[in-house]
GROMACS .gro file of C-alpha atoms in nm:
model
  212
    1MET     CA    1  -6.599  -3.369   1.863
    2VAL     CA    2  -6.855  -3.293   2.083
    3CYS     CA    3  -7.102  -3.068   2.024
    4PRO     CA    4  -7.233  -2.843   2.276
    5ILE     CA    5  -7.602  -2.836   2.366
    6SER     CA    6  -7.898  -2.576   2.421
    7LEU     CA    7  -8.057  -2.646   2.732
    8PRO     CA    8  -8.412  -2.550   2.793
    9PRO     CA    9  -8.491  -2.320   3.030
   10THR     CA   10  -8.376  -2.409   3.420
   11MET     CA   11  -8.686  -2.622   3.524
   12ALA     CA   12  -8.748  -2.825   3.794
   13VAL     CA   13  -8.535  -3.166   3.779
   14SER     CA   14  -8.599  -3.493   3.934
   15HIS     CA   15  -8.249  -3.658   3.819
   16LYS     CA   16  -8.414  -4.000   3.862
   17GLY     CA   17  -8.392  -4.072   3.455
   18ASP     CA   18  -8.084  -4.061   3.242
   19THR     CA   19  -7.788  -4.307   3.305
   20ILE     CA   20  -7.456  -4.382   3.117
   21ASN     CA   21  -7.338  -4.741   3.244
   22ILE     CA   22  -6.995  -4.864   3.208
   23THR     CA   23  -6.961  -5.227   3.360
   24SER     CA   24  -6.640  -5.398   3.505
   25LEU     CA   25  -6.399  -5.211   3.349
   26ALA     CA   26  -6.120  -5.373   3.391
   27LEU     CA   27  -5.847  -5.201   3.551
   28HIS     CA   28  -5.449  -5.295   3.673
   29ILE     CA   29  -5.343  -5.099   3.993
   30PRO     CA   30  -4.986  -5.066   4.040
   31GLN     CA   31  -5.045  -5.111   4.411
   32GLY     CA   32  -5.294  -5.317   4.616
   33LEU     CA   33  -5.575  -5.144   4.768
   34GLY     CA   34  -5.619  -5.161   5.129
   35PRO     CA   35  -5.455  -5.455   5.320
   36SER     CA   36  -5.332  -5.741   5.166
   37ALA     CA   37  -5.490  -6.084   5.167
   38PHE     CA   38  -5.163  -6.235   5.253
   39ASN     CA   39  -5.040  -5.951   5.460
   40LEU     CA   40  -4.769  -5.856   5.241
   41THR     CA   41  -4.646  -5.487   5.273
   42PRO     CA   42  -4.654  -5.299   5.029
   43PRO     CA   43  -4.961  -5.478   4.899
   44PRO     CA   44  -4.886  -5.609   4.564
   45PRO     CA   45  -5.049  -5.533   4.224
   46CYS     CA   46  -5.413  -5.618   4.184
   47PRO     CA   47  -5.706  -5.647   3.961
   48ALA     CA   48  -5.997  -5.395   4.000
   49TYR     CA   49  -6.346  -5.375   3.838
   50LEU     CA   50  -6.526  -5.106   3.809
   51THR     CA   51  -6.888  -5.009   3.724
   52LEU     CA   52  -7.038  -4.682   3.731
   53SER     CA   53  -7.331  -4.548   3.672
   54ILE     CA   54  -7.335  -4.176   3.578
   55ARG     CA   55  -7.666  -3.987   3.596
   56ILE     CA   56  -7.708  -3.678   3.350
   57ASP     CA   57  -7.889  -3.380   3.359
   58ASP     CA   58  -8.282  -3.481   3.304
   59ARG     CA   59  -8.285  -3.204   2.996
   60VAL     CA   60  -7.987  -3.322   2.839
   61VAL     CA   61  -8.162  -3.670   2.638
   62PRO     CA   62  -8.463  -3.473   2.543
   63SER     CA   63  -8.292  -3.196   2.413
   64CYS     CA   64  -8.037  -3.421   2.196
   65SER     CA   65  -8.343  -3.608   2.048
   66SER     CA   66  -8.519  -3.283   1.945
   67ASN     CA   67  -8.205  -3.176   1.771
   68ASP     CA   68  -8.138  -3.557   1.665
   69ALA     CA   69  -7.810  -3.550   1.758
   70PHE     CA   70  -7.672  -3.760   2.060
   71GLY     CA   71  -7.302  -3.602   2.002
   72GLY     CA   72  -7.494  -3.309   2.254
   73LEU     CA   73  -7.491  -3.585   2.549
   74GLY     CA   74  -7.158  -3.385   2.655
   75ILE     CA   75  -6.963  -3.720   2.792
   76ASN     CA   76  -6.796  -3.999   2.553
   77TYR     CA   77  -6.796  -4.308   2.770
   78SER     CA   78  -6.532  -4.491   2.529
   79SER     CA   79  -6.289  -4.168   2.597
   80LEU     CA   80  -6.353  -4.171   2.972
   81SER     CA   81  -6.308  -4.571   2.987
   82LYS     CA   82  -5.966  -4.462   2.859
   83GLU     CA   83  -5.940  -4.185   3.061
   84ILE     CA   84  -5.971  -4.380   3.370
   85ILE     CA   85  -5.761  -4.685   3.268
   86ALA     CA   86  -5.461  -4.487   3.225
   87ILE     CA   87  -5.534  -4.273   3.527
   88SER     CA   88  -5.527  -4.607   3.724
   89ALA     CA   89  -5.193  -4.753   3.576
   90LYS     CA   90  -5.022  -4.462   3.712
   91SER     CA   91  -5.230  -4.452   4.022
   92THR     CA   92  -5.059  -4.417   4.384
   93TRP     CA   93  -5.392  -4.476   4.598
   94VAL     CA   94  -5.369  -4.658   4.889
   95SER     CA   95  -5.722  -4.773   4.929
   96PRO     CA   96  -6.045  -4.822   4.764
   97GLN     CA   97  -6.208  -4.505   4.822
   98ASP     CA   98  -5.911  -4.316   4.751
   99MET     CA   99  -5.994  -4.457   4.392
  100LEU     CA  100  -6.359  -4.413   4.407
  101LYS     CA  101  -6.307  -4.065   4.487
  102ASP     CA  102  -6.076  -3.979   4.257
  103LEU     CA  103  -6.243  -4.141   3.965
  104SER     CA  104  -6.573  -4.028   4.023
  105ALA     CA  105  -6.407  -3.651   4.062
  106VAL     CA  106  -6.329  -3.717   3.668
  107VAL     CA  107  -6.671  -3.793   3.610
  108LEU     CA  108  -6.831  -3.510   3.746
  109GLU     CA  109  -6.581  -3.258   3.583
  110HIS     CA  110  -6.836  -3.304   3.274
  111ASP     CA  111  -7.120  -3.049   3.337
  112VAL     CA  112  -7.402  -3.275   3.222
  113VAL     CA  113  -7.323  -3.499   3.535
  114HIS     CA  114  -7.553  -3.500   3.799
  115SER     CA  115  -7.400  -3.771   4.030
  116VAL     CA  116  -7.233  -4.103   3.944
  117GLN     CA  117  -7.275  -4.420   4.154
  118ALA     CA  118  -6.911  -4.614   4.151
  119ARG     CA  119  -6.862  -4.950   4.280
  120VAL     CA  120  -6.499  -5.137   4.292
  121LYS     CA  121  -6.472  -5.531   4.268
  122LEU     CA  122  -6.144  -5.655   4.420
  123PRO     CA  123  -6.107  -6.009   4.352
  124LYS     CA  124  -5.813  -6.064   4.510
  125ALA     CA  125  -5.848  -5.872   4.814
  126SER     CA  126  -5.960  -6.172   5.111
  127LEU     CA  127  -5.915  -6.533   5.107
  128ALA     CA  128  -6.232  -6.569   5.298
  129ALA     CA  129  -6.449  -6.390   5.003
  130SER     CA  130  -6.461  -6.469   4.628
  131ASP     CA  131  -6.417  -6.056   4.618
  132ILE     CA  132  -6.440  -5.756   4.814
  133ALA     CA  133  -6.658  -5.480   4.657
  134TYR     CA  134  -6.655  -5.073   4.793
  135GLU     CA  135  -6.964  -4.869   4.667
  136ALA     CA  136  -7.079  -4.521   4.754
  137VAL     CA  137  -7.238  -4.212   4.523
  138PHE     CA  138  -7.054  -3.927   4.446
  139SER     CA  139  -7.224  -3.556   4.316
  140LYS     CA  140  -7.102  -3.205   4.282
  141ALA     CA  141  -7.277  -3.120   4.617
  142CYS     CA  142  -7.099  -3.459   4.830
  143PRO     CA  143  -6.770  -3.494   4.606
  144GLU     CA  144  -6.637  -3.694   4.940
  145GLY     CA  145  -6.938  -3.993   4.852
  146SER     CA  146  -7.241  -4.078   5.048
  147GLU     CA  147  -7.376  -4.432   5.099
  148TRP     CA  148  -7.080  -4.585   5.139
  149THR     CA  149  -7.075  -4.999   5.154
  150CYS     CA  150  -6.825  -5.258   5.188
  151THR     CA  151  -6.950  -5.613   5.055
  152ALA     CA  152  -6.737  -5.940   5.096
  153ASP     CA  153  -6.914  -6.185   4.863
  154ASN     CA  154  -6.952  -6.540   4.851
  155VAL     CA  155  -6.815  -6.606   5.198
  156ARG     CA  156  -6.817  -6.979   5.136
  157VAL     CA  157  -6.847  -7.199   5.483
  158ARG     CA  158  -6.951  -7.543   5.601
  159ALA     CA  159  -7.155  -7.534   5.896
  160ILE     CA  160  -7.443  -7.726   6.100
  161ILE     CA  161  -7.792  -7.554   6.034
  162GLY     CA  162  -8.152  -7.635   6.058
  163LEU     CA  163  -8.421  -7.748   6.280
  164HIS     CA  164  -8.454  -8.106   6.131
  165PRO     CA  165  -8.231  -8.398   6.319
  166TYR     CA  166  -8.063  -8.515   6.009
  167GLU     CA  167  -7.959  -8.104   5.947
  168GLN     CA  168  -7.792  -8.089   6.272
  169GLN     CA  169  -7.572  -8.355   6.213
  170THR     CA  170  -7.389  -8.329   5.837
  171PRO     CA  171  -7.259  -7.949   5.772
  172GLN     CA  172  -7.404  -7.802   5.472
  173TRP     CA  173  -7.219  -7.540   5.254
  174LEU     CA  174  -7.382  -7.171   5.280
  175GLU     CA  175  -7.222  -6.901   5.077
  176LEU     CA  176  -7.309  -6.563   5.230
  177ASP     CA  177  -7.271  -6.201   5.109
  178VAL     CA  178  -7.204  -5.951   5.404
  179THR     CA  179  -7.269  -5.548   5.343
  180ALA     CA  180  -7.116  -5.326   5.613
  181GLN     CA  181  -7.259  -4.974   5.656
  182GLY     CA  182  -7.156  -4.667   5.822
  183TYR     CA  183  -6.769  -4.798   5.897
  184GLU     CA  184  -6.478  -4.565   5.945
  185ASP     CA  185  -6.247  -4.496   5.679
  186LYS     CA  186  -5.918  -4.473   5.849
  187LYS     CA  187  -5.966  -4.779   6.059
  188TRP     CA  188  -6.130  -4.991   5.839
  189SER     CA  189  -6.011  -5.363   5.703
  190HIS     CA  190  -6.182  -5.524   5.449
  191THR     CA  191  -5.942  -5.859   5.501
  192ALA     CA  192  -6.048  -5.858   5.885
  193PHE     CA  193  -6.415  -5.799   5.793
  194ALA     CA  194  -6.429  -6.110   5.554
  195ASP     CA  195  -6.230  -6.294   5.815
  196GLU     CA  196  -6.485  -6.224   6.088
  197VAL     CA  197  -6.742  -6.331   5.874
  198TYR     CA  198  -6.594  -6.639   5.755
  199ASN     CA  199  -6.510  -6.722   6.145
  200VAL     CA  200  -6.843  -6.631   6.307
  201SER     CA  201  -7.007  -6.826   6.022
  202ARG     CA  202  -6.864  -7.147   6.106
  203PHE     CA  203  -7.019  -7.249   6.396
  204PRO     CA  204  -7.379  -7.108   6.387
  205LEU     CA  205  -7.485  -7.298   6.682
  206ALA     CA  206  -7.790  -7.077   6.749
  207TRP     CA  207  -7.934  -7.151   6.368
  208ALA     CA  208  -7.963  -7.480   6.447
  209ARG     CA  209  -8.158  -7.415   6.722
  210GLY     CA  210  -8.400  -7.141   6.494
  211GLN     CA  211  -8.230  -6.822   6.666
  212GLY     CA  212  -8.003  -6.686   6.428
   0.00000   0.00000   0.00000
């Protein structure tokens, strides 16, 4: 049972303080999110790992502390995690963006929540990268999300890089994390993005000359 809390009178709130964090919550999605790494249609079921940083109203924790009762937090991370798992198991999302928007909306239904930073990691989304991660910030004022990014993690390539003669003779292993911002949802393909990073990074001739 979650006990209601009585917040102090309205005051200027910075919303830079208390958060509730759920890290790497394992979800099993019935249909792949976005393009398949093997170009399969429809994309097969895929694992996803969700991380949420839930920013709560700055008045909540001080009120709970003064009342010596943390039931007044107004949000139970265990119940919320179970709800998200249940929703995901029956989902029909076709993109990571749809997933983050819908699950963040569930979090924002709680009165004490100011905003939520959501990140989903897809370990089977690309052959070129170890995983693809999408991230955005959601709030009641901006439920569609802002600060959207897509990251191709650990794109591993062998390339000639360096200024010394011996460095220009033997390829070295490079691991790259590359983040894209400002992309258009409907035209975006994280598979094509990761493949492009891989292909460009294989032949960095300018790097060997110190121009990359």
